[in-house]
mmCIF file with all atom_site columns, C-alpha atoms in Angstrom:
data_model
loop_
_atom_site.group_PDB
_atom_site.id
_atom_site.type_symbol
_atom_site.label_atom_id
_atom_site.label_alt_id
_atom_site.label_comp_id
_atom_site.label_asym_id
_atom_site.label_entity_id
_atom_site.label_seq_id
_atom_site.pdbx_PDB_ins_code
_atom_site.Cartn_x
_atom_site.Cartn_y
_atom_site.Cartn_z
_atom_site.occupancy
_atom_site.B_iso_or_equiv
_atom_site.pdbx_formal_charge
_atom_site.auth_seq_id
_atom_site.auth_comp_id
_atom_site.auth_asym_id
_atom_site.auth_atom_id
_atom_site.pdbx_PDB_model_num
ATOM 1   C CA . MET A 1 1   ? -70.623 99.931  -10.921 1.00 92.00 ? 531 MET A CA 1
ATOM 2   C CA . ASP A 1 2   ? -69.860 101.423 -14.346 1.00 93.00 ? 532 ASP A CA 1
ATOM 3   C CA . ARG A 1 3   ? -72.492 99.191  -15.927 1.00 92.00 ? 533 ARG A CA 1
ATOM 4   C CA . ALA A 1 4   ? -75.079 100.378 -13.383 1.00 93.00 ? 534 ALA A CA 1
ATOM 5   C CA . ILE A 1 5   ? -74.206 103.997 -14.181 1.00 94.00 ? 535 ILE A CA 1
ATOM 6   C CA . ILE A 1 6   ? -74.523 103.345 -17.912 1.00 93.00 ? 536 ILE A CA 1
ATOM 7   C CA . ALA A 1 7   ? -77.868 101.583 -17.388 1.00 92.00 ? 537 ALA A CA 1
ATOM 8   C CA . ALA A 1 8   ? -79.207 104.499 -15.352 1.00 92.00 ? 538 ALA A CA 1
ATOM 9   C CA . LEU A 1 9   ? -78.053 107.043 -17.942 1.00 93.00 ? 539 LEU A CA 1
ATOM 10  C CA . LEU A 1 10  ? -79.594 105.036 -20.782 1.00 89.00 ? 540 LEU A CA 1
ATOM 11  C CA . ARG A 1 11  ? -82.917 105.065 -18.922 1.00 88.00 ? 541 ARG A CA 1
ATOM 12  C CA . ASP A 1 12  ? -82.703 108.794 -18.161 1.00 90.00 ? 542 ASP A CA 1
ATOM 13  C CA . GLY A 1 13  ? -79.915 110.859 -19.691 1.00 90.00 ? 543 GLY A CA 1
ATOM 14  C CA . ARG A 1 14  ? -81.145 113.927 -17.800 1.00 91.00 ? 544 ARG A CA 1
ATOM 15  C CA . ILE A 1 15  ? -80.653 112.389 -14.351 1.00 93.00 ? 545 ILE A CA 1
ATOM 16  C CA . SER A 1 16  ? -78.663 114.619 -12.027 1.00 94.00 ? 546 SER A CA 1
ATOM 17  C CA . VAL A 1 17  ? -75.357 113.364 -10.670 1.00 95.00 ? 547 VAL A CA 1
ATOM 18  C CA . ARG A 1 18  ? -76.836 113.476 -7.174  1.00 96.00 ? 548 ARG A CA 1
ATOM 19  C CA . ALA A 1 19  ? -79.781 111.284 -8.203  1.00 96.00 ? 549 ALA A CA 1
ATOM 20  C CA . LEU A 1 20  ? -77.455 109.004 -10.196 1.00 95.00 ? 550 LEU A CA 1
ATOM 21  C CA . ALA A 1 21  ? -75.231 108.539 -7.161  1.00 96.00 ? 551 ALA A CA 1
ATOM 22  C CA . GLU A 1 22  ? -78.244 107.727 -4.976  1.00 95.00 ? 552 GLU A CA 1
ATOM 23  C CA . HIS A 1 23  ? -79.605 105.314 -7.598  1.00 94.00 ? 553 HIS A CA 1
ATOM 24  C CA . VAL A 1 24  ? -76.379 103.297 -7.839  1.00 94.00 ? 554 VAL A CA 1
ATOM 25  C CA . HIS A 1 25  ? -75.534 103.687 -4.115  1.00 95.00 ? 555 HIS A CA 1
ATOM 26  C CA . ILE A 1 26  ? -72.259 105.590 -4.360  1.00 96.00 ? 556 ILE A CA 1
ATOM 27  C CA . SER A 1 27  ? -71.106 109.025 -3.235  1.00 96.00 ? 557 SER A CA 1
ATOM 28  C CA . ARG A 1 28  ? -71.667 112.019 -5.471  1.00 95.00 ? 558 ARG A CA 1
ATOM 29  C CA . ALA A 1 29  ? -67.880 112.523 -5.733  1.00 96.00 ? 559 ALA A CA 1
ATOM 30  C CA . ASN A 1 30  ? -67.474 108.894 -6.847  1.00 96.00 ? 560 ASN A CA 1
ATOM 31  C CA . ALA A 1 31  ? -70.257 109.345 -9.417  1.00 96.00 ? 561 ALA A CA 1
ATOM 32  C CA . TYR A 1 32  ? -68.562 112.486 -10.798 1.00 94.00 ? 562 TYR A CA 1
ATOM 33  C CA . ALA A 1 33  ? -65.220 110.689 -10.979 1.00 96.00 ? 563 ALA A CA 1
ATOM 34  C CA . ARG A 1 34  ? -66.689 107.648 -12.726 1.00 96.00 ? 564 ARG A CA 1
ATOM 35  C CA . LEU A 1 35  ? -68.628 109.804 -15.222 1.00 95.00 ? 565 LEU A CA 1
ATOM 36  C CA . SER A 1 36  ? -65.477 111.784 -15.983 1.00 95.00 ? 566 SER A CA 1
ATOM 37  C CA . ARG A 1 37  ? -63.460 108.602 -16.515 1.00 96.00 ? 567 ARG A CA 1
ATOM 38  C CA . LEU A 1 38  ? -66.140 106.990 -18.710 1.00 96.00 ? 568 LEU A CA 1
ATOM 39  C CA . THR A 1 39  ? -66.268 110.168 -20.804 1.00 95.00 ? 569 THR A CA 1
ATOM 40  C CA . ASP A 1 40  ? -62.481 110.608 -20.961 1.00 96.00 ? 570 ASP A CA 1
ATOM 41  C CA . GLU A 1 41  ? -62.030 106.976 -22.046 1.00 96.00 ? 571 GLU A CA 1
ATOM 42  C CA . GLY A 1 42  ? -64.642 107.397 -24.798 1.00 96.00 ? 572 GLY A CA 1
ATOM 43  C CA . VAL A 1 43  ? -67.100 104.892 -23.326 1.00 96.00 ? 573 VAL A CA 1
ATOM 44  C CA . ILE A 1 44  ? -69.663 107.674 -23.014 1.00 95.00 ? 574 ILE A CA 1
ATOM 45  C CA . THR A 1 45  ? -69.371 109.804 -26.128 1.00 93.00 ? 575 THR A CA 1
ATOM 46  C CA . GLY A 1 46  ? -72.093 112.335 -25.380 1.00 90.00 ? 576 GLY A CA 1
ATOM 47  C CA . PHE A 1 47  ? -75.508 112.998 -23.938 1.00 87.00 ? 577 PHE A CA 1
ATOM 48  C CA . THR A 1 48  ? -78.425 113.381 -26.303 1.00 84.00 ? 578 THR A CA 1
ATOM 49  C CA . ILE A 1 49  ? -82.170 113.098 -26.679 1.00 84.00 ? 579 ILE A CA 1
ATOM 50  C CA . GLU A 1 50  ? -84.322 110.587 -28.503 1.00 84.00 ? 580 GLU A CA 1
ATOM 51  C CA . LEU A 1 51  ? -86.483 112.233 -31.113 1.00 85.00 ? 581 LEU A CA 1
ATOM 52  C CA . ALA A 1 52  ? -89.858 111.147 -32.479 1.00 89.00 ? 582 ALA A CA 1
ATOM 53  C CA . SER A 1 53  ? -88.817 111.978 -36.037 1.00 90.00 ? 583 SER A CA 1
ATOM 54  C CA . HIS A 1 54  ? -92.300 112.082 -37.545 1.00 89.00 ? 584 HIS A CA 1
ATOM 55  C CA . LYS A 1 55  ? -93.538 114.443 -34.814 1.00 90.00 ? 585 LYS A CA 1
ATOM 56  C CA . ALA A 1 56  ? -90.511 116.685 -35.383 1.00 92.00 ? 586 ALA A CA 1
ATOM 57  C CA . GLY A 1 57  ? -91.303 117.158 -39.077 1.00 93.00 ? 587 GLY A CA 1
ATOM 58  C CA . LEU A 1 58  ? -89.260 114.287 -40.523 1.00 94.00 ? 588 LEU A CA 1
ATOM 59  C CA . GLY A 1 59  ? -92.114 112.200 -41.872 1.00 95.00 ? 589 GLY A CA 1
ATOM 60  C CA . THR A 1 60  ? -90.201 110.066 -44.378 1.00 97.00 ? 590 THR A CA 1
ATOM 61  C CA . SER A 1 61  ? -87.500 107.585 -43.374 1.00 97.00 ? 591 SER A CA 1
ATOM 62  C CA . ALA A 1 62  ? -85.548 105.233 -45.589 1.00 98.00 ? 592 ALA A CA 1
ATOM 63  C CA . TYR A 1 63  ? -82.568 102.944 -45.532 1.00 98.00 ? 593 TYR A CA 1
ATOM 64  C CA . VAL A 1 64  ? -80.317 103.488 -48.520 1.00 98.00 ? 594 VAL A CA 1
ATOM 65  C CA . SER A 1 65  ? -77.829 100.815 -49.451 1.00 98.00 ? 595 SER A CA 1
ATOM 66  C CA . VAL A 1 66  ? -74.799 102.154 -51.273 1.00 98.00 ? 596 VAL A CA 1
ATOM 67  C CA . THR A 1 67  ? -72.298 100.344 -53.464 1.00 97.00 ? 597 THR A CA 1
ATOM 68  C CA . ILE A 1 68  ? -68.950 102.121 -53.540 1.00 97.00 ? 598 ILE A CA 1
ATOM 69  C CA . GLU A 1 69  ? -65.703 101.850 -55.447 1.00 96.00 ? 599 GLU A CA 1
ATOM 70  C CA . GLN A 1 70  ? -63.036 99.722  -53.812 1.00 93.00 ? 600 GLN A CA 1
ATOM 71  C CA . ASN A 1 71  ? -61.005 101.696 -51.251 1.00 93.00 ? 601 ASN A CA 1
ATOM 72  C CA . ALA A 1 72  ? -63.412 104.670 -51.366 1.00 96.00 ? 602 ALA A CA 1
ATOM 73  C CA . TRP A 1 73  ? -64.746 104.312 -47.790 1.00 96.00 ? 603 TRP A CA 1
ATOM 74  C CA . ARG A 1 74  ? -62.926 107.334 -46.355 1.00 96.00 ? 604 ARG A CA 1
ATOM 75  C CA . ALA A 1 75  ? -64.051 109.647 -49.151 1.00 96.00 ? 605 ALA A CA 1
ATOM 76  C CA . VAL A 1 76  ? -67.618 108.318 -49.046 1.00 97.00 ? 606 VAL A CA 1
ATOM 77  C CA . SER A 1 77  ? -67.727 108.610 -45.251 1.00 97.00 ? 607 SER A CA 1
ATOM 78  C CA . ALA A 1 78  ? -66.543 112.216 -45.421 1.00 97.00 ? 608 ALA A CA 1
ATOM 79  C CA . GLY A 1 79  ? -69.097 113.006 -48.143 1.00 97.00 ? 609 GLY A CA 1
ATOM 80  C CA . LEU A 1 80  ? -72.026 111.446 -46.287 1.00 98.00 ? 610 LEU A CA 1
ATOM 81  C CA . GLN A 1 81  ? -71.251 113.367 -43.097 1.00 97.00 ? 611 GLN A CA 1
ATOM 82  C CA . ASP A 1 82  ? -72.035 116.638 -44.867 1.00 95.00 ? 612 ASP A CA 1
ATOM 83  C CA . ILE A 1 83  ? -75.459 115.662 -46.242 1.00 98.00 ? 613 ILE A CA 1
ATOM 84  C CA . PRO A 1 84  ? -78.524 117.004 -44.405 1.00 97.00 ? 614 PRO A CA 1
ATOM 85  C CA . TYR A 1 85  ? -81.044 114.361 -43.267 1.00 98.00 ? 615 TYR A CA 1
ATOM 86  C CA . VAL A 1 86  ? -78.434 111.562 -43.189 1.00 98.00 ? 616 VAL A CA 1
ATOM 87  C CA . GLU A 1 87  ? -78.872 110.362 -39.621 1.00 96.00 ? 617 GLU A CA 1
ATOM 88  C CA . HIS A 1 88  ? -76.556 107.365 -39.524 1.00 96.00 ? 618 HIS A CA 1
ATOM 89  C CA . PHE A 1 89  ? -74.407 105.300 -41.851 1.00 98.00 ? 619 PHE A CA 1
ATOM 90  C CA . ALA A 1 90  ? -72.174 102.277 -41.535 1.00 97.00 ? 620 ALA A CA 1
ATOM 91  C CA . MET A 1 91  ? -69.825 100.241 -43.678 1.00 96.00 ? 621 MET A CA 1
ATOM 92  C CA . VAL A 1 92  ? -71.315 96.746  -43.852 1.00 96.00 ? 622 VAL A CA 1
ATOM 93  C CA . GLY A 1 93  ? -70.509 93.347  -45.261 1.00 93.00 ? 623 GLY A CA 1
ATOM 94  C CA . GLY A 1 94  ? -72.742 91.630  -47.785 1.00 91.00 ? 624 GLY A CA 1
ATOM 95  C CA . ASP A 1 95  ? -74.277 92.656  -51.083 1.00 92.00 ? 625 ASP A CA 1
ATOM 96  C CA . TYR A 1 96  ? -73.784 96.383  -50.376 1.00 94.00 ? 626 TYR A CA 1
ATOM 97  C CA . ASP A 1 97  ? -70.932 98.383  -48.914 1.00 96.00 ? 627 ASP A CA 1
ATOM 98  C CA . VAL A 1 98  ? -72.657 101.125 -46.920 1.00 98.00 ? 628 VAL A CA 1
ATOM 99  C CA . LEU A 1 99  ? -76.063 101.350 -45.241 1.00 98.00 ? 629 LEU A CA 1
ATOM 100 C CA . VAL A 1 100 ? -77.451 104.861 -44.711 1.00 98.00 ? 630 VAL A CA 1
ATOM 101 C CA . LEU A 1 101 ? -80.437 105.919 -42.597 1.00 98.00 ? 631 LEU A CA 1
ATOM 102 C CA . VAL A 1 102 ? -82.114 109.024 -44.003 1.00 98.00 ? 632 VAL A CA 1
ATOM 103 C CA . ARG A 1 103 ? -84.894 110.919 -42.208 1.00 97.00 ? 633 ARG A CA 1
ATOM 104 C CA . ALA A 1 104 ? -86.393 113.670 -44.352 1.00 98.00 ? 634 ALA A CA 1
ATOM 105 C CA . PRO A 1 105 ? -89.479 115.895 -44.229 1.00 97.00 ? 635 PRO A CA 1
ATOM 106 C CA . ASP A 1 106 ? -91.114 114.246 -47.253 1.00 97.00 ? 636 ASP A CA 1
ATOM 107 C CA . ASN A 1 107 ? -90.534 112.092 -50.337 1.00 97.00 ? 637 ASN A CA 1
ATOM 108 C CA . ALA A 1 108 ? -89.298 115.045 -52.398 1.00 98.00 ? 638 ALA A CA 1
ATOM 109 C CA . ALA A 1 109 ? -86.576 115.798 -49.871 1.00 98.00 ? 639 ALA A CA 1
ATOM 110 C CA . LEU A 1 110 ? -85.689 112.094 -49.670 1.00 98.00 ? 640 LEU A CA 1
ATOM 111 C CA . ARG A 1 111 ? -85.442 111.977 -53.466 1.00 98.00 ? 641 ARG A CA 1
ATOM 112 C CA . HIS A 1 112 ? -83.112 114.971 -53.437 1.00 98.00 ? 642 HIS A CA 1
ATOM 113 C CA . VAL A 1 113 ? -80.900 113.426 -50.752 1.00 98.00 ? 643 VAL A CA 1
ATOM 114 C CA . VAL A 1 114 ? -80.585 110.094 -52.558 1.00 98.00 ? 644 VAL A CA 1
ATOM 115 C CA . LEU A 1 115 ? -80.480 111.095 -56.215 1.00 97.00 ? 645 LEU A CA 1
ATOM 116 C CA . GLU A 1 116 ? -78.673 114.412 -55.987 1.00 97.00 ? 646 GLU A CA 1
ATOM 117 C CA . ARG A 1 117 ? -76.583 114.287 -52.834 1.00 98.00 ? 647 ARG A CA 1
ATOM 118 C CA . ILE A 1 118 ? -75.643 110.668 -52.038 1.00 98.00 ? 648 ILE A CA 1
ATOM 119 C CA . GLN A 1 119 ? -75.193 109.664 -55.668 1.00 97.00 ? 649 GLN A CA 1
ATOM 120 C CA . ASP A 1 120 ? -72.950 112.716 -56.200 1.00 97.00 ? 650 ASP A CA 1
ATOM 121 C CA . VAL A 1 121 ? -70.501 111.671 -53.473 1.00 97.00 ? 651 VAL A CA 1
ATOM 122 C CA . PRO A 1 122 ? -67.165 110.691 -55.071 1.00 96.00 ? 652 PRO A CA 1
ATOM 123 C CA . GLY A 1 123 ? -66.748 106.920 -54.921 1.00 97.00 ? 653 GLY A CA 1
ATOM 124 C CA . VAL A 1 124 ? -70.485 106.080 -54.906 1.00 97.00 ? 654 VAL A CA 1
ATOM 125 C CA . ARG A 1 125 ? -71.358 103.667 -57.711 1.00 97.00 ? 655 ARG A CA 1
ATOM 126 C CA . ALA A 1 126 ? -75.017 102.812 -57.016 1.00 97.00 ? 656 ALA A CA 1
ATOM 127 C CA . THR A 1 127 ? -77.818 103.143 -54.449 1.00 97.00 ? 657 THR A CA 1
ATOM 128 C CA . ARG A 1 128 ? -80.969 101.271 -53.553 1.00 97.00 ? 658 ARG A CA 1
ATOM 129 C CA . THR A 1 129 ? -83.664 102.735 -51.288 1.00 98.00 ? 659 THR A CA 1
ATOM 130 C CA . TRP A 1 130 ? -86.063 101.028 -48.867 1.00 98.00 ? 660 TRP A CA 1
ATOM 131 C CA . LEU A 1 131 ? -88.843 103.167 -47.360 1.00 97.00 ? 661 LEU A CA 1
ATOM 132 C CA . VAL A 1 132 ? -89.519 102.653 -43.667 1.00 96.00 ? 662 VAL A CA 1
ATOM 133 C CA . PHE A 1 133 ? -93.227 102.166 -42.961 1.00 96.00 ? 663 PHE A CA 1
ATOM 134 C CA . ASP A 1 134 ? -92.932 101.585 -39.215 1.00 93.00 ? 664 ASP A CA 1
ATOM 135 C CA . GLU A 1 135 ? -90.159 101.061 -36.704 1.00 91.00 ? 665 GLU A CA 1
ATOM 136 C CA . ALA A 1 136 ? -89.570 100.097 -33.093 1.00 90.00 ? 666 ALA A CA 1
ATOM 137 C CA . ARG A 1 137 ? -86.608 100.017 -30.754 1.00 87.00 ? 667 ARG A CA 1
ATOM 138 C CA . GLY A 1 138 ? -85.102 96.717  -29.706 1.00 89.00 ? 668 GLY A CA 1
ATOM 139 C CA . ARG A 1 139 ? -84.027 95.808  -26.215 1.00 85.00 ? 669 ARG A CA 1
ATOM 140 C CA . GLY A 1 140 ? -80.329 96.449  -26.776 1.00 85.00 ? 670 GLY A CA 1
ATOM 141 C CA . ALA A 1 141 ? -77.624 95.363  -24.355 1.00 87.00 ? 671 ALA A CA 1
ATOM 142 C CA . ASP A 1 142 ? -78.600 94.651  -20.754 1.00 84.00 ? 672 ASP A CA 1
ATOM 143 C CA . TRP A 1 143 ? -76.341 97.119  -18.946 1.00 83.00 ? 673 TRP A CA 1
ATOM 144 C CA . GLY A 1 144 ? -78.000 96.419  -15.615 1.00 73.00 ? 674 GLY A CA 1
ATOM 145 C CA . ARG A 1 145 ? -76.274 93.055  -15.253 1.00 64.00 ? 675 ARG A CA 1
ATOM 146 C CA . ALA A 1 146 ? -72.620 92.181  -15.141 1.00 54.00 ? 676 ALA A CA 1
#
């Protein structure tokens, strides 16, 4: 039942609890209880929108790979959280240590983010930037099936 609730919310995060309960064939009280539990347990961490970045004024996107000093992840993570236009970042394995997704209004703003903000974070040794020309969403997990 939890997977069905998650699937319904991923399709429409604005669905009312009444409609959610009807969709997954449970009572409204049961739907409220399950949503509360999923939120309290940290399975559902929030409700948000999906944004068409380019239509919202963020016309330039890039992935920035970052090489950091050994044991600097916490400091780098804290520094990246405070930089405007940094949408997502993750510590990764491979040739680089951190992968950062930046969505900025234009190339000048992207340049500022990479060369003046990311490279100034304590623990950052080097960066490499890949411009995004086009993107699409993948299928993701199939929450509708057990």
